[in-house]
PDB file of C-alpha atoms and ligand atoms in Angstrom:
ATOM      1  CA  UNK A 145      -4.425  19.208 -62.475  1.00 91.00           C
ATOM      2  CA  UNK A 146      -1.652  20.900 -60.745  1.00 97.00           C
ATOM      3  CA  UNK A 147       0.092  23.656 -62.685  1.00 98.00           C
ATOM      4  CA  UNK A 148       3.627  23.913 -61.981  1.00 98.00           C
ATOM      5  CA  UNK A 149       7.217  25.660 -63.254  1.00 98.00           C
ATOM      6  CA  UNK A 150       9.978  27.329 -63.052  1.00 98.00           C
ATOM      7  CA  UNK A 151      11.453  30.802 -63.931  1.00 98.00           C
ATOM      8  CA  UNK A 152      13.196  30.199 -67.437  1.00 98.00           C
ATOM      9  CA  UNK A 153      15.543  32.107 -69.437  1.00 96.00           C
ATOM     10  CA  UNK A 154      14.453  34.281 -72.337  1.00 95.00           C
ATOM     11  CA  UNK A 155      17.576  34.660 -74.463  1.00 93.00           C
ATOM     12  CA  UNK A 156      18.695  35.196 -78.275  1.00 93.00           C
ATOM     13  CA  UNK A 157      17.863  33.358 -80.748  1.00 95.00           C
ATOM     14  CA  UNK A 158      14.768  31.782 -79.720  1.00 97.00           C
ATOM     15  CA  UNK A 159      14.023  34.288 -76.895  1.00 96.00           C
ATOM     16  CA  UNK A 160       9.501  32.946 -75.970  1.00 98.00           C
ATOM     17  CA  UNK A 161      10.172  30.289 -77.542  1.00 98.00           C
ATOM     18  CA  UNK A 162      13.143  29.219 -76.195  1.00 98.00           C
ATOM     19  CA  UNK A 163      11.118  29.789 -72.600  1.00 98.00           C
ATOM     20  CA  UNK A 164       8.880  27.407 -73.447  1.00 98.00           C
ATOM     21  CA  UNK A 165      11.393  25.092 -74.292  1.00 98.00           C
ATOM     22  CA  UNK A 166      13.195  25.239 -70.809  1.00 98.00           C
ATOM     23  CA  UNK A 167       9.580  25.423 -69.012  1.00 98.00           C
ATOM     24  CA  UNK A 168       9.180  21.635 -71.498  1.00 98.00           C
ATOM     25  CA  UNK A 169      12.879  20.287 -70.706  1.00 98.00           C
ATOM     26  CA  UNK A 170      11.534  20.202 -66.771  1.00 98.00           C
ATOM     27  CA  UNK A 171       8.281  18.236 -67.493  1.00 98.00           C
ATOM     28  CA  UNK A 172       6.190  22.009 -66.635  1.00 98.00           C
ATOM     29  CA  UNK A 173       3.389  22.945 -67.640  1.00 98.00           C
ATOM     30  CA  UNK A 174       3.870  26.884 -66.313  1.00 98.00           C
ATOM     31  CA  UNK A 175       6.859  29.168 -66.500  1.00 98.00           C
ATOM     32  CA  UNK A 176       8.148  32.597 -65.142  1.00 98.00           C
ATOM     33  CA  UNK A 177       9.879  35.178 -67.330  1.00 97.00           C
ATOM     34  CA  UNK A 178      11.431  38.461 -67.568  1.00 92.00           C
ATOM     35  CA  UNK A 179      10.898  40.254 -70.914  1.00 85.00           C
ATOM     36  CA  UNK A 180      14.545  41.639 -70.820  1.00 82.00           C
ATOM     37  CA  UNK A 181      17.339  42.225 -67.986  1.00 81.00           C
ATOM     38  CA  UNK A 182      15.876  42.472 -64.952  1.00 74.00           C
ATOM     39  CA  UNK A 183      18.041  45.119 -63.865  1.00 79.00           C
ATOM     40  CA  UNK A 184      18.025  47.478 -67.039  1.00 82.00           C
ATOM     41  CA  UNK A 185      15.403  48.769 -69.104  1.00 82.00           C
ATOM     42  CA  UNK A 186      17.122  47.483 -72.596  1.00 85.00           C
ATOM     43  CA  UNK A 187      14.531  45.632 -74.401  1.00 90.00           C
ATOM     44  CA  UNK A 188      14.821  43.457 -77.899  1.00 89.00           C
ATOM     45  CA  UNK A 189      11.426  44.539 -79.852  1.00 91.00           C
ATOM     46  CA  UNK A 190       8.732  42.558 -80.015  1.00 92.00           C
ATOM     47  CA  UNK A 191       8.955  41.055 -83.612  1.00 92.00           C
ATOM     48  CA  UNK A 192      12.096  39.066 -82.389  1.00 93.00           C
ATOM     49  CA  UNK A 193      10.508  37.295 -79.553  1.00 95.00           C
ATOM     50  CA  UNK A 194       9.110  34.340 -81.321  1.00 97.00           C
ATOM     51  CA  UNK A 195       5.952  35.375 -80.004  1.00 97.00           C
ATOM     52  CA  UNK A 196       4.112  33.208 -82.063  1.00 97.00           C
ATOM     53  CA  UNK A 197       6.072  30.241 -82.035  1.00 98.00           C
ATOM     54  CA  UNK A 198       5.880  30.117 -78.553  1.00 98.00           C
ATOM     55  CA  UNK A 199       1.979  30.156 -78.261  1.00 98.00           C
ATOM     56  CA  UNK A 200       1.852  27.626 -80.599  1.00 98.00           C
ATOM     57  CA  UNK A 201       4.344  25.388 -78.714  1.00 98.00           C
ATOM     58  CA  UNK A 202       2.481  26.039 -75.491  1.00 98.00           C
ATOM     59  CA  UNK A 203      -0.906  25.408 -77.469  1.00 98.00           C
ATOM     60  CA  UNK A 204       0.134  21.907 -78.535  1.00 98.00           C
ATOM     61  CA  UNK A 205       1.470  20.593 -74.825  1.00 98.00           C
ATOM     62  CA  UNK A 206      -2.130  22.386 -73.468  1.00 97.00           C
ATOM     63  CA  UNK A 207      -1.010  25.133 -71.582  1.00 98.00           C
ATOM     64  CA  UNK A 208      -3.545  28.442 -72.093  1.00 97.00           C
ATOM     65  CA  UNK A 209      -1.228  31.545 -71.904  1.00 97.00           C
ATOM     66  CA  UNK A 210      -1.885  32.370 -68.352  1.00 98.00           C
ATOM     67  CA  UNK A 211       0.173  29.758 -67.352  1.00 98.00           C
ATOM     68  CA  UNK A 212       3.222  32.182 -68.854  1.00 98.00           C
ATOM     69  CA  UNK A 213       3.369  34.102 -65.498  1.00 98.00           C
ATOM     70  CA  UNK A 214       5.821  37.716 -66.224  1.00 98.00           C
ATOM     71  CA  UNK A 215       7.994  39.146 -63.421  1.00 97.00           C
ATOM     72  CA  UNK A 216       8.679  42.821 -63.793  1.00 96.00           C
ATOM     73  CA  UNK A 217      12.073  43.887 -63.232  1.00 92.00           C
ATOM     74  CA  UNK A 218      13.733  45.092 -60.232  1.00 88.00           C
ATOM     75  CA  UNK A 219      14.642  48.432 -60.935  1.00 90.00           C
ATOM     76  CA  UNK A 220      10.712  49.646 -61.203  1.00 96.00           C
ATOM     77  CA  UNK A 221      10.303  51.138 -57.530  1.00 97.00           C
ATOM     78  CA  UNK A 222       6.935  52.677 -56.815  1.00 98.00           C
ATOM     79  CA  UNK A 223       7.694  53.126 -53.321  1.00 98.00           C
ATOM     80  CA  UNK A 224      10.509  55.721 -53.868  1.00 98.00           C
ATOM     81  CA  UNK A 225       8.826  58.663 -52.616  1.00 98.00           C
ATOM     82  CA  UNK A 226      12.269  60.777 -52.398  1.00 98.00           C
ATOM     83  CA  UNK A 227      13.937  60.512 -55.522  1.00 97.00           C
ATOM     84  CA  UNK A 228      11.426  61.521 -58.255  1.00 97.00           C
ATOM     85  CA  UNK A 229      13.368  60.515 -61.489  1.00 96.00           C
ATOM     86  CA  UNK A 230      13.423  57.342 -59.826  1.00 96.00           C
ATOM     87  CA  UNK A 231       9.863  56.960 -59.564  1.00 97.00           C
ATOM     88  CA  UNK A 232       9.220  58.481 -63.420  1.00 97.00           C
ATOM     89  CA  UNK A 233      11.252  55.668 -64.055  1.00 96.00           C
ATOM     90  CA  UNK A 234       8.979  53.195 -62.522  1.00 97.00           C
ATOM     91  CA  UNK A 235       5.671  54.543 -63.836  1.00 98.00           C
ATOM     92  CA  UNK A 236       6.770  54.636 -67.482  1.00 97.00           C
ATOM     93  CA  UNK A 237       9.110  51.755 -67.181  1.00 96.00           C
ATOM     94  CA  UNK A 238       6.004  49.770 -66.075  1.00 97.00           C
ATOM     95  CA  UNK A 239       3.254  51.195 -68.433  1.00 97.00           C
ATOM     96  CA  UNK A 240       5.597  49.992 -71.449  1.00 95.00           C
ATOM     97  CA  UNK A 241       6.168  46.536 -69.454  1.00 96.00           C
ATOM     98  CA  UNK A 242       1.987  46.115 -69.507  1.00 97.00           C
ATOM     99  CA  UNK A 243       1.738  46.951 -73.008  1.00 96.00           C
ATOM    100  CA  UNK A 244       4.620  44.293 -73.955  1.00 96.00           C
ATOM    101  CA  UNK A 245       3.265  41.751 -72.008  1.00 97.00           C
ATOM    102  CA  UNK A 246      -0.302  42.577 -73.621  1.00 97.00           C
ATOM    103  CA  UNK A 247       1.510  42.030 -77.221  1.00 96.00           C
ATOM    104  CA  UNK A 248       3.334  38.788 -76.071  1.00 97.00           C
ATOM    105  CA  UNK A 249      -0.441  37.771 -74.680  1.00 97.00           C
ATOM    106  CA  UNK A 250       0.455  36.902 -71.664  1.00 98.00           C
ATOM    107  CA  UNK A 251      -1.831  37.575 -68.044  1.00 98.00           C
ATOM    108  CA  UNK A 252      -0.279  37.828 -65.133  1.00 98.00           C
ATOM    109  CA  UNK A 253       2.395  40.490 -63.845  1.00 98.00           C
ATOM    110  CA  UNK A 254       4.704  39.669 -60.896  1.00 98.00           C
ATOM    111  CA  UNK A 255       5.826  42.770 -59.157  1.00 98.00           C
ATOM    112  CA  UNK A 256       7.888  43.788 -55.997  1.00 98.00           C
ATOM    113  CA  UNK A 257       5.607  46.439 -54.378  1.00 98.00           C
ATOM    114  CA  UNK A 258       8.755  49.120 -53.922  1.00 98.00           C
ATOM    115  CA  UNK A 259      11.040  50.107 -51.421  1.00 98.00           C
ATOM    116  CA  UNK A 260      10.629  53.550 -49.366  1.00 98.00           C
ATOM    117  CA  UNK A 261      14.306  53.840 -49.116  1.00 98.00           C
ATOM    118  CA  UNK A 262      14.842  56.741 -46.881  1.00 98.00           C
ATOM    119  CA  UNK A 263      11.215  57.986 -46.921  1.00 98.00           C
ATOM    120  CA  UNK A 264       8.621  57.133 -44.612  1.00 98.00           C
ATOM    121  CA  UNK A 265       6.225  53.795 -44.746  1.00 98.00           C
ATOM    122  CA  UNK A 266       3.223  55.067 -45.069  1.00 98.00           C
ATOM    123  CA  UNK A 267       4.870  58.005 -48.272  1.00 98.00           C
ATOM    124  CA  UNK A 268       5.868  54.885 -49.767  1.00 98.00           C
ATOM    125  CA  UNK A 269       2.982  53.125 -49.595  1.00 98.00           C
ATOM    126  CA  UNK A 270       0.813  56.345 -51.097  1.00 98.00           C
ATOM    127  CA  UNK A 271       3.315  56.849 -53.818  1.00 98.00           C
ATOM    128  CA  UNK A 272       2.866  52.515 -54.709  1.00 98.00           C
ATOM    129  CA  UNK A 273      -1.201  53.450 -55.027  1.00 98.00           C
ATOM    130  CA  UNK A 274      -0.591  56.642 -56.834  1.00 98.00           C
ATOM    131  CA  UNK A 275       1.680  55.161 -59.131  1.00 98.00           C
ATOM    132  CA  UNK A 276      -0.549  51.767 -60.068  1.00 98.00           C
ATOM    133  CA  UNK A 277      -3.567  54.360 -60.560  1.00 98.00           C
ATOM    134  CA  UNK A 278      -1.213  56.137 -63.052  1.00 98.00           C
ATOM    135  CA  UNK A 279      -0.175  53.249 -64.972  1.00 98.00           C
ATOM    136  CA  UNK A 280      -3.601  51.246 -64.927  1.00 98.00           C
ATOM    137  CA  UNK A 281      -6.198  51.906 -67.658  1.00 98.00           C
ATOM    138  CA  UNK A 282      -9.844  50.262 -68.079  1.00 98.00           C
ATOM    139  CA  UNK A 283      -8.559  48.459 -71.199  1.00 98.00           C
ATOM    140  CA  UNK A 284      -5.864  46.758 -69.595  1.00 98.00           C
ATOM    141  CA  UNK A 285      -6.248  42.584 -70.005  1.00 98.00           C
ATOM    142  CA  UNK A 286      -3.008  42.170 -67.527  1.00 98.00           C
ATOM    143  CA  UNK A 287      -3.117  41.778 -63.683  1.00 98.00           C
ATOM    144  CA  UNK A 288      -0.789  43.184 -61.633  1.00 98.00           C
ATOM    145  CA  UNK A 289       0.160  40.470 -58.776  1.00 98.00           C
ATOM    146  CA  UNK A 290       1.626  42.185 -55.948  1.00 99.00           C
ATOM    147  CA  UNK A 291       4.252  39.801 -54.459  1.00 98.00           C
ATOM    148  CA  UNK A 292       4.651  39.089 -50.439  1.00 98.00           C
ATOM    149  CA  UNK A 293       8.150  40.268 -49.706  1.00 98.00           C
ATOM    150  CA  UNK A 294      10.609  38.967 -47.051  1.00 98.00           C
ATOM    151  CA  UNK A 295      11.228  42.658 -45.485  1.00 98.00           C
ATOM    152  CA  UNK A 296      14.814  43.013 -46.649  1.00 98.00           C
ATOM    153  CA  UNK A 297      15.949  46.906 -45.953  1.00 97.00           C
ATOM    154  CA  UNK A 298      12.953  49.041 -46.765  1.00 98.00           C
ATOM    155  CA  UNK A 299      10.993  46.551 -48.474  1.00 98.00           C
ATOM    156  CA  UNK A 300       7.061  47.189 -48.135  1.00 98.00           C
ATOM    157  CA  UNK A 301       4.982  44.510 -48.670  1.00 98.00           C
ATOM    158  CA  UNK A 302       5.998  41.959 -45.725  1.00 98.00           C
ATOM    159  CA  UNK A 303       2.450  42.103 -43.997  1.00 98.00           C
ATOM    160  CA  UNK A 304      -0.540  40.929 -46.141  1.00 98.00           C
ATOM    161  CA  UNK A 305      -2.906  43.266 -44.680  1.00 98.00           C
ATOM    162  CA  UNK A 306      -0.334  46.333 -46.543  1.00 98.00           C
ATOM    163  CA  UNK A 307      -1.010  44.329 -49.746  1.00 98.00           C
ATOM    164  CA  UNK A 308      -4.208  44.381 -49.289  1.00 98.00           C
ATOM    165  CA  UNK A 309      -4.426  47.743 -48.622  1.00 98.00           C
ATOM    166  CA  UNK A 310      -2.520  48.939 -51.703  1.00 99.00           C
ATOM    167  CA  UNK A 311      -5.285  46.689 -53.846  1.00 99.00           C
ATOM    168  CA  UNK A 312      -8.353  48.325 -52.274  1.00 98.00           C
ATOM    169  CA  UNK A 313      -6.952  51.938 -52.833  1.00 98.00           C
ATOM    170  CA  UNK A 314      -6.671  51.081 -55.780  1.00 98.00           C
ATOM    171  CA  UNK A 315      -9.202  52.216 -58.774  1.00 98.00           C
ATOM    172  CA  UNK A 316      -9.011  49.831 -61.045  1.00 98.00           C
ATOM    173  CA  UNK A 317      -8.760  47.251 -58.192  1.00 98.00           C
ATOM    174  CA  UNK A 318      -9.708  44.533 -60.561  1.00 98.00           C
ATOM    175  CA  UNK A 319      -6.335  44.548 -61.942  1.00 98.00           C
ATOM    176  CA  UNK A 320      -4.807  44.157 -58.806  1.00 99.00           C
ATOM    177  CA  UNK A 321      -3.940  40.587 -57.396  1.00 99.00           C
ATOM    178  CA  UNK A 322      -1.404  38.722 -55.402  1.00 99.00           C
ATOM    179  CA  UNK A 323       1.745  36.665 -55.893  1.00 99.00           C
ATOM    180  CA  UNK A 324       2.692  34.674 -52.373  1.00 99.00           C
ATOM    181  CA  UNK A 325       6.376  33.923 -52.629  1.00 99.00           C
ATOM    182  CA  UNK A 326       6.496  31.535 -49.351  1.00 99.00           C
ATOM    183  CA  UNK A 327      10.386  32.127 -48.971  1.00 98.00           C
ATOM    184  CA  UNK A 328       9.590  35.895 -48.541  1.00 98.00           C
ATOM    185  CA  UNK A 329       6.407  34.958 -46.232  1.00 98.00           C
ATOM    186  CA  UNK A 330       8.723  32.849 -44.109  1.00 98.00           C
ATOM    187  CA  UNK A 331      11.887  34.999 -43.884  1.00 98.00           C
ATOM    188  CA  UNK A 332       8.743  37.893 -43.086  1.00 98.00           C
ATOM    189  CA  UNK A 333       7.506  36.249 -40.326  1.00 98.00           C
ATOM    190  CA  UNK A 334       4.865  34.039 -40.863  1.00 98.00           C
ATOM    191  CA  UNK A 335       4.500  30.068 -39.943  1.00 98.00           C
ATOM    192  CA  UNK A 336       3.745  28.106 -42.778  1.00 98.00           C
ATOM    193  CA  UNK A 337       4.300  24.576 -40.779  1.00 98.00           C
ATOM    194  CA  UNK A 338       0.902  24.683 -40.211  1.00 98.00           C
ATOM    195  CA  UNK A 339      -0.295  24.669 -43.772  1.00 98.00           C
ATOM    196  CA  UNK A 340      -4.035  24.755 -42.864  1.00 98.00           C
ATOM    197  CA  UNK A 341      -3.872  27.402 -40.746  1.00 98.00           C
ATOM    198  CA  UNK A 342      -1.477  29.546 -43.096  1.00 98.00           C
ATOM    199  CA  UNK A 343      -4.052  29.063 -46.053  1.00 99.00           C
ATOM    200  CA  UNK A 344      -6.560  30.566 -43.565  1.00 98.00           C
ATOM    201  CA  UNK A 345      -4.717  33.604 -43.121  1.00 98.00           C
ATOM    202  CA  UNK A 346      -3.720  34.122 -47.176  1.00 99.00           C
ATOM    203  CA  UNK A 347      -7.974  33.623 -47.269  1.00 98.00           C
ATOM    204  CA  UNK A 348      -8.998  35.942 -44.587  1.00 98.00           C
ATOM    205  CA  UNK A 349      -6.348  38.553 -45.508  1.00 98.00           C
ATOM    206  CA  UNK A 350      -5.969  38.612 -49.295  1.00 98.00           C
ATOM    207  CA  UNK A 351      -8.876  36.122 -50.660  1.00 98.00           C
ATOM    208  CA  UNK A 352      -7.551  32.846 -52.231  1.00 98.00           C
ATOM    209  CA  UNK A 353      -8.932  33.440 -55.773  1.00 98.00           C
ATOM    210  CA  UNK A 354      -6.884  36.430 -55.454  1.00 98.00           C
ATOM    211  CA  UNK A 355      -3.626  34.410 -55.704  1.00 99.00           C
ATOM    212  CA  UNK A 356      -3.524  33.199 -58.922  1.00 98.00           C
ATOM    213  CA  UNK A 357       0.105  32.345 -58.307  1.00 99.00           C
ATOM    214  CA  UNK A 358       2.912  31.113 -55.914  1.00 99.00           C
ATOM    215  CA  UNK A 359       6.599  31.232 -55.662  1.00 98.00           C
ATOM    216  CA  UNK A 360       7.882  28.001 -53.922  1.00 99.00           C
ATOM    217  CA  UNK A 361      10.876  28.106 -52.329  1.00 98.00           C
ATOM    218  CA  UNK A 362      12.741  26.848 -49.397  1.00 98.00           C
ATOM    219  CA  UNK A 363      14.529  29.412 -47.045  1.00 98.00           C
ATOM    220  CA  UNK A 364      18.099  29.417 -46.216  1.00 98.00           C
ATOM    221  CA  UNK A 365      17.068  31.228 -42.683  1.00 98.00           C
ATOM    222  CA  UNK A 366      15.112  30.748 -40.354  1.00 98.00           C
ATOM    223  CA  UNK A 367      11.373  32.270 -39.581  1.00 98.00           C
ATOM    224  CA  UNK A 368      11.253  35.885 -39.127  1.00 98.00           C
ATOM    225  CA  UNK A 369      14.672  36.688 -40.594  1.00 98.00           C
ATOM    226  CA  UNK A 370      13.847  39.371 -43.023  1.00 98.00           C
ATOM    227  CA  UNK A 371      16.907  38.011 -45.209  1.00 98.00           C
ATOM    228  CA  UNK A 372      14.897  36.780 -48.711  1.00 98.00           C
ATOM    229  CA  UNK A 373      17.769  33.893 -49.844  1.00 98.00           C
ATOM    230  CA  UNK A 374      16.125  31.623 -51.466  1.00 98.00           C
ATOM    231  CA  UNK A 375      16.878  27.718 -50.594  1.00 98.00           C
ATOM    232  CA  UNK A 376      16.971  24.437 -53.174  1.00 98.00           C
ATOM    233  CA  UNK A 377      13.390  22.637 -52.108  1.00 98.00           C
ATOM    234  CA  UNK A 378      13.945  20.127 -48.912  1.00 98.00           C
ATOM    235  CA  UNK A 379      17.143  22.052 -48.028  1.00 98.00           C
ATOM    236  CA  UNK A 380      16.231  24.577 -45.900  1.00 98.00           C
ATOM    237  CA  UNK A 381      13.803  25.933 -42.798  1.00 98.00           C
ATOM    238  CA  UNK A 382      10.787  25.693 -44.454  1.00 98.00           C
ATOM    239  CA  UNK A 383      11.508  21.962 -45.548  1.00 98.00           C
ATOM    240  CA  UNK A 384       9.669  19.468 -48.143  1.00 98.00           C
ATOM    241  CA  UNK A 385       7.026  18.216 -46.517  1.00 98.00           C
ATOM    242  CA  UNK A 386       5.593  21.893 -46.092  1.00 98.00           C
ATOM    243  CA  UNK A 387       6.150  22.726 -49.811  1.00 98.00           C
ATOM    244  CA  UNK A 388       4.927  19.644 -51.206  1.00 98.00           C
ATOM    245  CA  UNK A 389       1.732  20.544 -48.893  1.00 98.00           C
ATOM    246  CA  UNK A 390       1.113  23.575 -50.355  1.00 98.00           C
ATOM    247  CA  UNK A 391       1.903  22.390 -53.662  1.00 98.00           C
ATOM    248  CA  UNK A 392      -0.350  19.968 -53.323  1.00 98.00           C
ATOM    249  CA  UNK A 393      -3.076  21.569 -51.064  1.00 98.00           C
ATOM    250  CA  UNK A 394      -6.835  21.499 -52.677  1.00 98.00           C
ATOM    251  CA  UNK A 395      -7.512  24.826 -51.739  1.00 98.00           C
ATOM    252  CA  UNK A 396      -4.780  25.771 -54.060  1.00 98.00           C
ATOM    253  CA  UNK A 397      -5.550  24.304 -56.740  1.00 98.00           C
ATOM    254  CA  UNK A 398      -6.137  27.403 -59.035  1.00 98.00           C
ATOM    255  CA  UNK A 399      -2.888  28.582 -58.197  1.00 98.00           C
ATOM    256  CA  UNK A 400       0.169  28.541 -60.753  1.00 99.00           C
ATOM    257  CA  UNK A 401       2.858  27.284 -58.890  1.00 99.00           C
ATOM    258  CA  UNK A 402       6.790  28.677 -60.191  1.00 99.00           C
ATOM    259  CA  UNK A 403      10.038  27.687 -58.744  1.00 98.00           C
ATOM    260  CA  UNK A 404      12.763  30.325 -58.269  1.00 98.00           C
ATOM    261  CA  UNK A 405      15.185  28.069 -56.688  1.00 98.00           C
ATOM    262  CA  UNK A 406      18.801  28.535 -57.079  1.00 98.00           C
ATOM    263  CA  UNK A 407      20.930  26.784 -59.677  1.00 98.00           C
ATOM    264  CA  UNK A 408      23.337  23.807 -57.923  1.00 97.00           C
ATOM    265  CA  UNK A 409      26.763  24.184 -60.135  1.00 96.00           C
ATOM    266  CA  UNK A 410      25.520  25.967 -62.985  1.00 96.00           C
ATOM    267  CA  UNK A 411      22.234  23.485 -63.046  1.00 97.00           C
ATOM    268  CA  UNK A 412      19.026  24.248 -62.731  1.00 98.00           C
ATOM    269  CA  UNK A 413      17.540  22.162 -60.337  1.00 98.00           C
ATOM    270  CA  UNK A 414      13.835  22.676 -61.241  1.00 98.00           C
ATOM    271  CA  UNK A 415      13.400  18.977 -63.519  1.00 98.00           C
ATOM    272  CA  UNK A 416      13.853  17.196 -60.175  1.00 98.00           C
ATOM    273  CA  UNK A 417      12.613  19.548 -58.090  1.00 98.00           C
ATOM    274  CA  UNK A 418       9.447  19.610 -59.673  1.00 98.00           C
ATOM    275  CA  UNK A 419       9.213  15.641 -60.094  1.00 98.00           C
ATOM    276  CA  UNK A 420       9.498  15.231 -56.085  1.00 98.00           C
ATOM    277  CA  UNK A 421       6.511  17.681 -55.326  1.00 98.00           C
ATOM    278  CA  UNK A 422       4.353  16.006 -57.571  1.00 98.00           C
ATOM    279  CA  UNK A 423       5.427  12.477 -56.632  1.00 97.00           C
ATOM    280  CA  UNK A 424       5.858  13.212 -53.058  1.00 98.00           C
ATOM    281  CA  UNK A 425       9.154  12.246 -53.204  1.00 97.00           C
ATOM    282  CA  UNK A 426      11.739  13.874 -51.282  1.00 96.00           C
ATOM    283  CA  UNK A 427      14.118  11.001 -53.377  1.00 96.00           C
ATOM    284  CA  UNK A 428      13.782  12.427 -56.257  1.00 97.00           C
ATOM    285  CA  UNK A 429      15.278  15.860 -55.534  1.00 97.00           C
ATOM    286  CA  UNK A 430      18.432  16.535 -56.944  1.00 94.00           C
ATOM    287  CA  UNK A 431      22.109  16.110 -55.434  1.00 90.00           C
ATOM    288  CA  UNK A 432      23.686  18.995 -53.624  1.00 90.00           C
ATOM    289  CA  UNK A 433      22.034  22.142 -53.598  1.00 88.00           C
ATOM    290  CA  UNK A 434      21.691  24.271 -50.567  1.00 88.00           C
TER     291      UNK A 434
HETATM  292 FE1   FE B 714      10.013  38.418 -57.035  1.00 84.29          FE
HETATM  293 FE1   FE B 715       9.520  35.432 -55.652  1.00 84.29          FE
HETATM  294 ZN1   ZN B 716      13.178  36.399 -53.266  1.00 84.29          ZN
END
């Protein structure tokens, strides 16, 4: 069975539970959350998540807790090999994200690989392996997906070989997997018309069973543009009949699929959106959108 959702909201009062709720409202059966802000580091504690009541809820509509996918926030930057509060910041910032994440029960850890800013590639790649071999420890039940990025500034992470790299450098390597956002993969360069020959590539390069989970969304730009705007599914370059593919594909079966498609005035689009890839039909997506 296909597992597929969309990033919901984690907000007071229900905060998990409420999650789970949104992830239910769009006929999911996965969903993508930040524990807090994404671009602070204010967190509520843990005993007013609903932690409970939202294992229980996922428990009765059959979804095991892996299918509650985490995204850490934007402001951890391992790559920041120039600024070194910056990069304190990131290490301990991300250490307390694993052990929340460990509380809540949850698996798998979305994260943006880091920016070098004004340092050099290859400092910024050193500092990302450094930093993950920090952070990591033996008793850790999380993974770490490293997510494919679109290239935007001094984004690292664009080319699957330097994700790959970063995973074999590092020790605890079994903690180390791979989130392929294929907005990112497209605005980075890569052709995912041809579906076959794309899944190839994510096999030779990164290993499928190392992608436990995707990020579908359409493109508002074209191939190669290194931009990372993400477009409704069916309305931009990358188009539905690609994304339903992949969706779809049986080579990708094991992989949790989450939307992160943008809201179309003040909606979210992901009910409909999610309907048409499983149905195959492009109908069913919703009005507007872009
Ligand atoms: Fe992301
Ligand atoms: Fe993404
Ligand atoms: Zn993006």
């Amino acid at each position: 069975m296909i597992r597929i959702g969309a990033h919901c909201s984690m907000k007071s009062p229900l905060y998990l539970e409420g999650s789970v709720n949104e992830a239910l409202s769009y006929d999911a059966n996965a969903l993508m959350i930040y524990t807090g802000p994404p671009q602070n580091t204010k967190r509520s504690p843990l005993e007013a998540l609903h932690i409970e009541r939202a294992r229980e809820l996922m428990r009765q509509h059959g979804m095991t807790m892996d299918a509650m996918v985490v995204h850490a926030p934007y402001i951890i930057n391992l790559g920041n090999s120039v600024n070194p509060s910056t990069y304190d910041l990131a290490i301990n910032f991300l250490r307390m994200e694993i052990e929340r994440v460990q509380c809540i029960g949850a698996k798998y850890i979305v994260l943006h690989p880091g920016s070098h800013t004004t340092g050099s590639f290859e400092d910024g790649v050193r500092y990302i392996i450094d930093g993950l071999n920090q952070i990591l420890k033996p008793s850790d039940t999380i993974m770490i997906l490293l997510e494919t990025m679109a290239g935007k500034g001094s984004e690292i992470g664009k080319n699957l070989e330097t994700l790959k790299w970063i995973k074999d450098h590092v020790h605890l390597s079994d903690h180390i997997g791979f989130c392929v956002d294929t907005c990112h993969m497209h605005d980075g360069g890569y052709d995912l018309s041809n579906v076959d020959q794309w899944i190839d590539t994510l096999d030779a390069t990164l290993g499928l069973t190392h992608i436990p989970v995707m990020h579908i969304n359409d493109s508002k730009n074209p191939c190669g543009s290194h931009k990372d705007r993400h477009a409704n599914i069916g309305k931009g370059y990358i188009g539905f009949t690609t994304l339903y593919r992949i969706v779809n594909h049986p080579r990708l079966e094991h992989v949790i699929k989450i939307l992160e498609t943008p809201y179309i005035d003040g909606n979210p689009p992901y009910g409909a959106e999610i309907k048409a890839l499983r149905s195959n039909d492009p109908n069913a997506l919703p009005e507007g959108g872009a």
